[in-house]
Short mmCIF file of C-alpha atoms and ligand atoms in Angstrom, two decimals:
data_model
loop_
_atom_site.label_atom_id
_atom_site.label_comp_id
_atom_site.label_asym_id
_atom_site.label_seq_id
_atom_site.Cartn_x
_atom_site.Cartn_y
_atom_site.Cartn_z
CA UNK A 1 -30.15 17.21 6.00
CA UNK A 2 -27.42 14.60 6.41
CA UNK A 3 -28.31 10.93 6.43
CA UNK A 4 -25.46 9.93 8.77
CA UNK A 5 -22.78 11.85 10.67
CA UNK A 6 -19.37 10.45 11.53
CA UNK A 7 -17.86 11.93 14.69
CA UNK A 8 -14.08 12.15 14.27
CA UNK A 9 -13.28 12.57 17.94
CA UNK A 10 -13.47 10.91 21.37
CA UNK A 11 -14.34 11.67 24.98
CA UNK A 12 -16.83 14.26 26.18
CA UNK A 13 -16.96 16.17 22.89
CA UNK A 14 -17.87 13.02 20.92
CA UNK A 15 -20.84 12.58 23.30
CA UNK A 16 -21.76 16.24 23.01
CA UNK A 17 -21.94 15.94 19.20
CA UNK A 18 -23.75 12.61 19.40
CA UNK A 19 -26.48 14.21 21.55
CA UNK A 20 -27.04 16.99 19.01
CA UNK A 21 -27.25 14.42 16.19
CA UNK A 22 -29.76 12.35 18.14
CA UNK A 23 -32.00 15.37 18.76
CA UNK A 24 -31.91 16.10 15.03
CA UNK A 25 -32.77 12.45 14.29
CA UNK A 26 -29.48 11.84 12.47
CA UNK A 27 -27.77 8.42 12.88
CA UNK A 28 -24.17 8.55 14.13
CA UNK A 29 -20.92 6.72 13.54
CA UNK A 30 -18.24 6.67 16.24
CA UNK A 31 -14.63 6.05 15.29
CA UNK A 32 -12.19 4.85 17.89
CA UNK A 33 -8.69 3.57 18.54
CA UNK A 34 -8.02 0.14 20.04
CA UNK A 35 -7.50 1.93 23.40
CA UNK A 36 -11.08 3.26 23.26
CA UNK A 37 -13.05 0.04 22.69
CA UNK A 38 -14.91 0.60 25.99
CA UNK A 39 -15.31 4.36 25.61
CA UNK A 40 -18.76 5.85 26.11
CA UNK A 41 -18.89 7.46 22.64
CA UNK A 42 -18.50 4.00 21.09
CA UNK A 43 -21.29 2.57 23.26
CA UNK A 44 -23.73 5.39 22.53
CA UNK A 45 -23.24 5.74 18.77
CA UNK A 46 -25.44 3.84 16.34
CA UNK A 47 -22.39 2.30 14.68
CA UNK A 48 -18.67 2.28 15.39
CA UNK A 49 -15.50 1.66 13.44
CA UNK A 50 -12.07 0.93 14.87
CA UNK A 51 -9.60 3.12 12.97
CA UNK A 52 -6.26 2.18 14.43
CA UNK A 53 -3.88 1.78 17.35
CA UNK A 54 -3.87 3.97 20.50
CA UNK A 55 -1.41 6.60 19.27
CA UNK A 56 -3.54 9.46 17.87
CA UNK A 57 -1.33 9.94 14.79
CA UNK A 58 -2.40 6.46 13.62
CA UNK A 59 -6.09 6.66 14.58
CA UNK A 60 -7.85 9.97 15.38
CA UNK A 61 -5.45 11.81 13.03
CA UNK A 62 -5.43 9.10 10.36
CA UNK A 63 -7.25 10.70 7.41
CA UNK A 64 -7.32 7.61 5.11
CA UNK A 65 -8.82 5.50 7.92
CA UNK A 66 -11.49 8.11 8.65
CA UNK A 67 -12.35 8.32 4.95
CA UNK A 68 -12.62 4.53 4.82
CA UNK A 69 -14.94 4.61 7.85
CA UNK A 70 -17.20 7.10 5.99
CA UNK A 71 -17.17 4.86 2.93
CA UNK A 72 -18.01 1.68 4.87
CA UNK A 73 -20.83 3.25 6.88
CA UNK A 74 -22.21 5.65 4.27
CA UNK A 75 -21.68 8.72 6.44
CA UNK A 76 -22.19 11.90 4.39
CA UNK A 77 -20.80 14.39 6.93
CA UNK A 78 -18.02 14.52 9.51
CA UNK A 79 -17.99 16.55 12.72
CA UNK A 80 -14.36 16.96 13.84
CA UNK A 81 -15.04 18.30 17.39
CA UNK A 82 -12.02 20.19 18.77
CA UNK A 83 -8.32 19.30 18.60
CA UNK A 84 -7.31 16.41 16.30
CA UNK A 85 -8.38 17.28 12.69
CA UNK A 86 -10.72 20.16 13.57
CA UNK A 87 -8.45 22.89 12.14
CA UNK A 88 -6.79 20.84 9.43
CA UNK A 89 -7.61 22.59 6.13
CA UNK A 90 -6.35 19.64 4.10
CA UNK A 91 -8.76 17.28 5.92
CA UNK A 92 -11.68 19.60 5.09
CA UNK A 93 -10.56 19.66 1.43
CA UNK A 94 -10.12 15.89 1.17
CA UNK A 95 -13.58 15.25 2.63
CA UNK A 96 -15.19 17.71 0.22
CA UNK A 97 -13.31 16.07 -2.70
CA UNK A 98 -14.95 12.79 -1.68
CA UNK A 99 -18.41 14.32 -1.50
CA UNK A 100 -18.48 14.30 2.30
CA UNK A 101 -19.39 17.49 4.18
CA UNK A 102 -16.91 18.82 6.73
CA UNK A 103 -19.03 20.32 9.53
CA UNK A 104 -17.06 23.53 9.88
CA UNK A 105 -15.75 26.51 7.90
CA UNK A 106 -14.30 26.44 4.38
CA UNK A 107 -10.74 25.15 4.06
CA UNK A 108 -9.72 28.67 2.92
CA UNK A 109 -10.93 30.23 6.16
CA UNK A 110 -9.29 27.48 8.24
CA UNK A 111 -6.01 28.10 6.40
CA UNK A 112 -6.12 31.90 6.77
CA UNK A 113 -6.77 31.73 10.52
CA UNK A 114 -4.14 28.99 10.98
CA UNK A 115 -1.47 31.46 9.88
CA UNK A 116 -1.39 34.01 12.70
CA UNK A 117 0.06 36.77 10.46
CA UNK A 118 -2.63 36.30 7.80
CA UNK A 119 -5.28 36.03 10.52
CA UNK A 120 -4.23 39.35 12.01
CA UNK A 121 -4.00 41.12 8.64
CA UNK A 122 -7.44 39.77 7.72
CA UNK A 123 -8.94 40.79 11.07
CA UNK A 124 -7.58 44.32 10.69
CA UNK A 125 -8.99 44.62 7.15
CA UNK A 126 -12.37 43.47 8.51
CA UNK A 127 -12.40 46.28 11.08
CA UNK A 128 -11.42 44.27 14.16
CA UNK A 129 -9.04 46.09 16.56
CA UNK A 130 -5.64 44.36 16.67
CA UNK A 131 -2.55 44.57 18.89
CA UNK A 132 -0.20 47.30 17.57
CA UNK A 133 2.72 45.59 15.85
CA UNK A 134 4.68 44.87 12.69
CA UNK A 135 2.81 45.30 9.42
CA UNK A 136 2.61 41.58 8.59
CA UNK A 137 5.68 39.44 9.18
CA UNK A 138 9.25 40.49 9.98
CA UNK A 139 11.94 39.28 7.57
CA UNK A 140 15.72 39.19 8.10
CA UNK A 141 15.93 42.18 5.67
CA UNK A 142 13.62 44.35 7.79
CA UNK A 143 14.98 46.99 10.13
CA UNK A 144 13.56 45.19 13.16
CA UNK A 145 14.96 47.76 15.58
CA UNK A 146 13.11 50.56 13.82
CA UNK A 147 9.90 48.49 13.86
CA UNK A 148 10.28 47.71 17.59
CA UNK A 149 11.13 51.36 18.42
CA UNK A 150 7.99 52.41 16.57
CA UNK A 151 5.83 49.85 18.47
CA UNK A 152 7.48 50.73 21.79
CA UNK A 153 9.03 48.30 24.29
CA UNK A 154 8.37 45.75 25.66
CA UNK A 155 7.65 43.89 22.40
CA UNK A 156 6.63 40.27 21.87
CA UNK A 157 8.02 38.17 19.00
CA UNK A 158 5.52 35.54 17.85
CA UNK A 159 5.59 32.66 15.35
CA UNK A 160 3.12 32.81 12.44
CA UNK A 161 2.57 29.06 12.80
CA UNK A 162 2.32 29.34 16.60
CA UNK A 163 -0.74 29.95 18.68
CA UNK A 164 -1.42 28.49 22.07
CA UNK A 165 1.68 30.25 23.39
CA UNK A 166 4.32 28.28 21.49
CA UNK A 167 7.25 30.14 19.95
CA UNK A 168 6.80 33.50 21.76
CA UNK A 169 9.68 35.62 23.10
CA UNK A 170 9.49 38.94 24.98
CA UNK A 171 12.08 41.67 24.40
CA UNK A 172 11.92 44.03 27.40
CA UNK A 173 14.38 46.47 25.85
CA UNK A 174 16.31 47.12 22.63
CA UNK A 175 19.22 45.06 24.05
CA UNK A 176 17.01 41.90 24.12
CA UNK A 177 15.59 42.19 20.61
CA UNK A 178 18.17 40.34 18.48
CA UNK A 179 18.25 37.37 20.89
CA UNK A 180 14.43 37.28 21.14
CA UNK A 181 14.14 37.15 17.34
CA UNK A 182 16.85 34.54 16.78
CA UNK A 183 15.57 32.21 19.54
CA UNK A 184 11.96 32.62 18.36
CA UNK A 185 13.05 31.86 14.77
CA UNK A 186 14.99 28.75 15.79
CA UNK A 187 12.14 27.49 18.00
CA UNK A 188 9.50 28.13 15.34
CA UNK A 189 11.59 26.33 12.71
CA UNK A 190 12.09 23.32 15.00
CA UNK A 191 8.48 23.17 16.29
CA UNK A 192 6.49 24.00 13.13
CA UNK A 193 8.97 23.77 10.21
CA UNK A 194 8.02 27.40 9.53
CA UNK A 195 10.14 30.25 10.90
CA UNK A 196 7.88 33.15 9.88
CA UNK A 197 7.67 35.68 12.72
CA UNK A 198 5.80 38.86 13.60
CA UNK A 199 6.11 41.40 16.35
CA UNK A 200 3.59 43.01 18.72
CA UNK A 201 3.42 45.41 21.60
CA UNK A 202 3.64 43.23 24.74
CA UNK A 203 0.58 43.72 26.96
CA UNK A 204 1.50 43.22 30.62
CA UNK A 205 -1.73 42.39 32.49
CA UNK A 206 -4.49 41.67 29.99
CA UNK A 207 -7.51 39.43 30.33
CA UNK A 208 -8.27 36.79 27.67
CA UNK A 209 -11.76 37.49 26.37
CA UNK A 210 -13.16 35.70 23.31
CA UNK A 211 -16.28 36.34 21.26
CA UNK A 212 -18.41 33.44 19.96
CA UNK A 213 -19.69 33.90 16.41
CA UNK A 214 -21.93 31.92 14.06
CA UNK A 215 -22.12 32.49 10.31
CA UNK A 216 -23.95 30.67 7.54
CA UNK A 217 -21.45 31.23 4.71
CA UNK A 218 -24.10 33.27 2.88
CA UNK A 219 -23.32 36.58 4.51
CA UNK A 220 -25.44 36.23 7.65
CA UNK A 221 -23.63 36.21 11.00
CA UNK A 222 -24.35 36.84 14.67
CA UNK A 223 -22.36 37.02 17.89
CA UNK A 224 -23.24 35.11 21.04
CA UNK A 225 -21.41 37.31 23.51
CA UNK A 226 -18.08 36.62 25.12
CA UNK A 227 -16.29 34.22 27.45
CA UNK A 228 -13.59 35.19 29.91
CA UNK A 229 -10.87 32.54 29.74
CA UNK A 230 -8.13 34.37 31.61
CA UNK A 231 -7.60 31.57 34.13
CA UNK A 232 -5.02 29.42 32.36
CA UNK A 233 -2.02 27.31 33.29
CA UNK A 234 0.71 26.81 30.69
CA UNK A 235 -1.68 28.05 28.00
CA UNK A 236 -4.33 25.50 29.02
CA UNK A 237 -7.64 26.98 30.06
CA UNK A 238 -8.83 25.84 33.48
CA UNK A 239 -11.94 27.88 34.37
CA UNK A 240 -14.09 29.89 31.96
CA UNK A 241 -17.09 32.13 32.43
CA UNK A 242 -19.83 33.89 30.49
CA UNK A 243 -20.25 36.83 30.65
CA UNK A 244 -16.84 38.30 31.48
CA UNK A 245 -16.89 40.01 34.90
CA UNK A 246 -14.89 42.83 33.24
CA UNK A 247 -17.47 43.93 30.64
CA UNK A 248 -20.73 45.85 30.74
CA UNK A 249 -23.63 45.39 28.28
CA UNK A 250 -22.55 48.29 26.07
CA UNK A 251 -18.99 46.94 25.71
CA UNK A 252 -20.34 43.45 24.92
CA UNK A 253 -22.67 44.81 22.27
CA UNK A 254 -19.91 46.91 20.75
CA UNK A 255 -17.23 44.22 20.42
CA UNK A 256 -19.87 41.62 19.50
CA UNK A 257 -21.19 43.75 16.63
CA UNK A 258 -17.66 44.42 15.37
CA UNK A 259 -17.08 40.64 15.25
CA UNK A 260 -20.44 39.81 13.68
CA UNK A 261 -19.91 42.52 11.01
CA UNK A 262 -16.47 41.13 10.23
CA UNK A 263 -17.92 37.62 9.83
CA UNK A 264 -20.62 38.96 7.49
CA UNK A 265 -17.94 40.56 5.28
CA UNK A 266 -15.86 37.36 5.34
CA UNK A 267 -18.96 35.21 4.60
CA UNK A 268 -17.77 33.00 7.44
CA UNK A 269 -19.50 29.64 7.76
CA UNK A 270 -20.05 27.80 11.02
CA UNK A 271 -19.01 28.45 14.61
CA UNK A 272 -15.93 30.52 15.33
CA UNK A 273 -14.20 32.22 18.21
CA UNK A 274 -12.42 35.54 17.96
CA UNK A 275 -9.82 35.83 20.71
CA UNK A 276 -8.82 39.14 22.26
CA UNK A 277 -6.54 40.44 24.92
CA UNK A 278 -8.42 43.06 26.93
CA UNK A 279 -6.56 45.73 28.89
CA UNK A 280 -7.57 49.19 30.16
CA UNK A 281 -10.95 49.00 28.46
CA UNK A 282 -9.54 48.16 25.00
CA UNK A 283 -9.81 44.98 22.92
CA UNK A 284 -6.87 43.67 20.90
CA UNK A 285 -7.40 40.74 18.46
CA UNK A 286 -4.81 37.96 18.80
CA UNK A 287 -6.21 34.89 17.00
CA UNK A 288 -9.33 33.29 15.58
CA UNK A 289 -10.29 29.66 16.18
CA UNK A 290 -12.31 28.06 13.40
CA UNK A 291 -13.71 25.22 15.51
CA UNK A 292 -16.14 24.45 18.30
CA UNK A 293 -14.32 25.20 21.57
CA UNK A 294 -14.10 23.18 24.77
CA UNK A 295 -15.74 26.03 26.72
CA UNK A 296 -18.71 26.51 24.33
CA UNK A 297 -21.22 25.28 26.99
CA UNK A 298 -21.00 28.48 29.07
CA UNK A 299 -22.25 30.38 26.02
CA UNK A 300 -25.01 27.80 25.49
CA UNK A 301 -26.14 28.08 29.13
CA UNK A 302 -26.41 31.88 28.95
CA UNK A 303 -27.95 32.16 25.45
CA UNK A 304 -29.97 28.92 25.34
CA UNK A 305 -28.59 28.29 21.83
CA UNK A 306 -27.36 24.78 20.94
CA UNK A 307 -24.12 25.55 19.07
CA UNK A 308 -23.62 22.03 17.73
CA UNK A 309 -27.18 21.90 16.41
CA UNK A 310 -26.50 25.23 14.60
CA UNK A 311 -23.17 23.94 13.22
CA UNK A 312 -24.92 20.90 11.73
CA UNK A 313 -27.84 22.89 10.29
CA UNK A 314 -25.50 25.43 8.73
CA UNK A 315 -23.24 22.72 7.26
CA UNK A 316 -26.30 21.15 5.63
CA UNK A 317 -26.88 24.43 3.74
CA UNK A 318 -29.51 26.05 5.96
CA UNK A 319 -29.39 29.79 6.50
CA UNK A 320 -28.81 31.17 9.97
CA UNK A 321 -32.12 30.76 11.77
CA UNK A 322 -31.37 33.27 14.54
CA UNK A 323 -31.39 37.09 14.28
CA UNK A 324 -29.12 39.12 16.52
CA UNK A 325 -32.22 40.56 18.29
CA UNK A 326 -33.25 37.00 19.21
CA UNK A 327 -29.99 36.43 21.11
CA UNK A 328 -30.49 37.25 24.78
CA UNK A 329 -28.10 36.76 27.65
CA UNK A 330 -29.63 35.32 30.81
CA UNK A 331 -27.65 35.02 34.03
CA UNK A 332 -24.14 33.68 34.44
CA UNK A 333 -22.33 30.41 33.67
CA UNK A 334 -18.98 28.99 34.77
CA UNK A 335 -17.14 25.93 33.45
CA UNK A 336 -14.52 23.97 35.38
CA UNK A 337 -12.37 21.59 33.35
CA UNK A 338 -12.11 18.31 35.23
CA UNK A 339 -8.77 16.77 34.29
CA UNK A 340 -7.37 13.41 35.34
CA UNK A 341 -4.41 15.17 36.94
CA UNK A 342 -3.14 15.87 40.42
CA UNK A 343 -4.66 19.20 41.52
CA UNK A 344 -1.35 20.46 42.95
CA UNK A 345 1.33 19.00 40.65
CA UNK A 346 -0.77 18.52 37.49
CA UNK A 347 0.83 15.09 37.01
CA UNK A 348 -1.41 13.01 34.70
CA UNK A 349 -3.43 10.38 36.54
CA UNK A 350 -4.81 7.77 34.13
CA UNK A 351 -6.40 4.66 35.65
CA UNK A 352 -9.75 3.19 36.67
CA UNK A 353 -12.57 5.29 38.12
CA UNK A 354 -13.75 3.22 41.10
CA UNK A 355 -16.62 5.50 42.16
CA UNK A 356 -18.35 8.17 40.09
CA UNK A 357 -21.12 10.45 41.24
CA UNK A 358 -21.62 13.65 39.24
CA UNK A 359 -23.54 16.56 40.76
CA UNK A 360 -27.03 17.44 39.52
CA UNK A 361 -29.93 19.79 40.14
CA UNK A 362 -31.10 23.10 38.70
CA UNK A 363 -28.57 24.92 36.52
CA UNK A 364 -26.07 22.05 36.50
CA UNK A 365 -24.57 20.39 33.43
CA UNK A 366 -21.84 17.76 33.39
CA UNK A 367 -20.37 16.97 29.96
CA UNK A 368 -18.19 13.93 30.38
CA UNK A 369 -17.27 10.71 28.64
CA UNK A 370 -16.55 8.64 31.74
CA UNK A 371 -18.50 6.23 33.97
CA UNK A 372 -17.90 4.14 37.08
CA UNK A 373 -15.50 1.33 36.19
CA UNK A 374 -14.11 3.16 33.14
CA UNK A 375 -10.33 2.95 32.70
CA UNK A 376 -8.86 6.23 31.45
CA UNK A 377 -6.22 5.40 28.84
CA UNK A 378 -2.86 7.20 29.09
CA UNK A 379 -2.63 8.11 25.38
CA UNK A 380 -4.77 11.25 25.17
CA UNK A 381 -5.22 14.62 26.86
CA UNK A 382 -6.33 14.54 30.46
CA UNK A 383 -9.74 16.26 30.11
CA UNK A 384 -12.31 13.76 31.43
CA UNK A 385 -15.23 16.09 31.82
CA UNK A 386 -16.54 19.58 32.36
CA UNK A 387 -18.74 20.89 35.14
CA UNK A 388 -20.86 23.77 33.86
CA UNK A 389 -23.02 25.68 36.31
CA UNK A 390 -25.58 28.39 35.59
CA UNK A 391 -27.12 30.92 37.99
CA UNK A 392 -29.31 34.01 37.65
CA UNK A 393 -26.38 36.08 38.90
CA UNK A 394 -22.63 35.50 39.20
CA UNK A 395 -23.01 35.19 42.97
CA UNK A 396 -25.70 32.52 42.61
CA UNK A 397 -23.53 30.74 40.02
CA UNK A 398 -20.54 30.68 42.40
CA UNK A 399 -22.68 29.37 45.30
CA UNK A 400 -24.07 26.64 43.08
CA UNK A 401 -20.58 25.78 41.84
CA UNK A 402 -19.32 25.41 45.43
CA UNK A 403 -22.21 23.04 46.17
CA UNK A 404 -21.57 20.99 42.98
CA UNK A 405 -17.86 20.61 43.69
CA UNK A 406 -18.67 19.26 47.16
CA UNK A 407 -21.10 16.74 45.59
CA UNK A 408 -18.77 15.55 42.81
CA UNK A 409 -17.20 12.15 43.52
CA UNK A 410 -14.50 10.79 41.20
CA UNK A 411 -12.52 8.08 43.04
CA UNK A 412 -9.61 5.94 41.91
CA UNK A 413 -7.74 8.71 40.11
CA UNK A 414 -6.57 12.25 40.93
CA UNK A 415 -8.61 15.09 39.45
CA UNK A 416 -8.46 18.88 39.37
CA UNK A 417 -11.65 19.15 41.49
CA UNK A 418 -9.72 20.17 44.66
CA UNK A 419 -8.19 23.12 42.77
CA UNK A 420 -11.69 24.45 41.96
CA UNK A 421 -12.72 24.03 45.60
CA UNK A 422 -9.91 26.48 46.45
CA UNK A 423 -10.80 28.84 43.59
CA UNK A 424 -14.49 29.22 44.55
CA UNK A 425 -13.43 30.37 48.02
CA UNK A 426 -10.84 32.86 46.76
CA UNK A 427 -11.60 36.57 47.14
CA UNK A 428 -10.06 37.62 43.79
CA UNK A 429 -12.15 35.00 41.99
CA UNK A 430 -15.27 36.11 43.90
CA UNK A 431 -14.53 39.68 42.76
CA UNK A 432 -13.74 38.64 39.17
CA UNK A 433 -10.42 40.43 39.71
CA UNK A 434 -8.00 38.33 37.70
CA UNK A 435 -5.86 38.54 34.56
CA UNK A 436 -4.00 35.96 32.40
CA UNK A 437 -1.20 35.67 34.97
CA UNK A 438 -3.38 35.32 38.09
CA UNK A 439 -3.65 31.51 38.14
CA UNK A 440 0.06 30.82 37.68
CA UNK A 441 0.85 33.24 40.54
CA UNK A 442 -1.81 31.62 42.75
CA UNK A 443 -0.41 28.13 42.02
CA UNK A 444 3.14 29.28 42.78
CA UNK A 445 1.95 30.66 46.14
CA UNK A 446 0.03 27.46 46.92
CA UNK A 447 3.08 25.30 46.22
CA UNK A 448 5.15 27.57 48.52
CA UNK A 449 2.63 26.91 51.31
CA UNK A 450 3.07 23.16 50.82
CA UNK A 451 6.86 23.40 51.39
C1 MV4 B 1 0.19 38.14 23.97
C2 MV4 B 1 0.43 38.47 25.33
C3 MV4 B 1 0.79 39.77 25.61
N1 MV4 B 1 0.92 40.68 24.61
N2 MV4 B 1 0.31 39.09 23.02
C4 MV4 B 1 -0.34 33.47 24.62
C5 MV4 B 1 -0.99 32.46 23.75
C6 MV4 B 1 -1.36 33.14 22.50
N3 MV4 B 1 -2.65 32.70 22.12
C7 MV4 B 1 -1.28 34.58 22.78
N4 MV4 B 1 -0.63 34.72 24.04
C8 MV4 B 1 -0.30 35.94 24.52
N5 MV4 B 1 -0.18 36.92 23.61
C9 MV4 B 1 0.67 40.32 23.34
N6 MV4 B 1 0.80 41.23 22.38
C10 MV4 B 1 0.27 37.47 26.30
C11 MV4 B 1 -0.09 36.18 25.90
C12 MV4 B 1 -0.28 35.23 26.98
C13 MV4 B 1 -1.54 34.69 27.28
C14 MV4 B 1 -2.67 35.01 26.54
C15 MV4 B 1 -3.89 34.48 26.83
C16 MV4 B 1 -4.03 33.64 27.93
C17 MV4 B 1 -2.94 33.30 28.68
C18 MV4 B 1 -1.69 33.82 28.37
C19 MV4 B 1 -0.58 33.49 29.16
C20 MV4 B 1 0.64 34.01 28.84
C21 MV4 B 1 0.80 34.87 27.75
#
């Protein structure tokens, strides 16, 4: 096992990792920017190292500084959390070259999944159902009209280096195709310095359903069910649940086994998430994330499995300690992302938290990095915490969530809590009847009402 783990992140996820380390009896090192001197992860860690100025590029993304922090403290492993360096294959390679373990997949697997064309080709070879589309990328020499006619309109042009919704263009008909491709190519070149594109059938009203997997890099892998993350705004998830209200046990088992089998063949190591669009009873792979995800707690609440503990054990060379038969799904969990933003306009709202009272009680988990008197710096993303609620049924979970939202006090700044108060009382949400476009439509209607 590791003698010391450096946590290359901040906020709630740094605390989440720290807690897993503490339970394993492993000392921790926090790294922080000058803006985060008073952050909770710095206070709770056994040691801390300041790695640079507020701007993330010079601190949380500064590889030489993080390496130096490992050297100074004697950390022999790094947990990257999510965001920042978590899917940076070069970072994983550099750490390994210095004899430090990257708590995550191999750099090869990170690199494959980072290229959305390679990810899709790999998924298809592994037996995962994919969205019908171009066979690999589309080049200027290809007969793109023939490819699109074969797929059938509408088609979606995507950037290989994209993901998270950047660099996508829909062509409703043949007349839109050339413009869609040239604008997508120009945007991809400008945004990623890589103009590789591919084409897919455009799905009109899918849900976003993702499968959690764990592999040990030695050919053992399991799935931990799915999460429904359809409620998004501008490609940012807002509300996530486990299980998906759209699936039955047989469907879960089927897609879960397909994913676990694929991970066995790939000899995948660590935690991963296989993302699908789900429409008319069919799953279509879109991307794979090779990191721990923000919404991992809903899976933990329903399975009772500590994903960060498993990531650390696996990274230390242990084999997967859990058989698929040992994974059981109990009840229902929902996560609400609490952002320091106005609940109607989504304007960022950094500043000092004057009063803080998180909810508690049975089935309630609050993962957060804030405290009363804490000043939220303006330099980072606006996620300040997550409210995760578990119930024996979805109805019980929703009732508990309503109670928790009423109890939650965060004064001094605007938060997204009032949005969730509206969502828990909405009939479509109560029915689980939503797709990836539902939230944006709801927000547009709400802002009309305000006028
Ligand atoms: C799609 C799609 C429809 N058809 N692919 C957006 C982010 C990226 N991860 C994939 N995305 C989409 N891919 C096909 N073939 C619609 C989206 C999409 C979306 C997906 C998941 C959650 C929210 C979304 C919002 C808009 C578009």
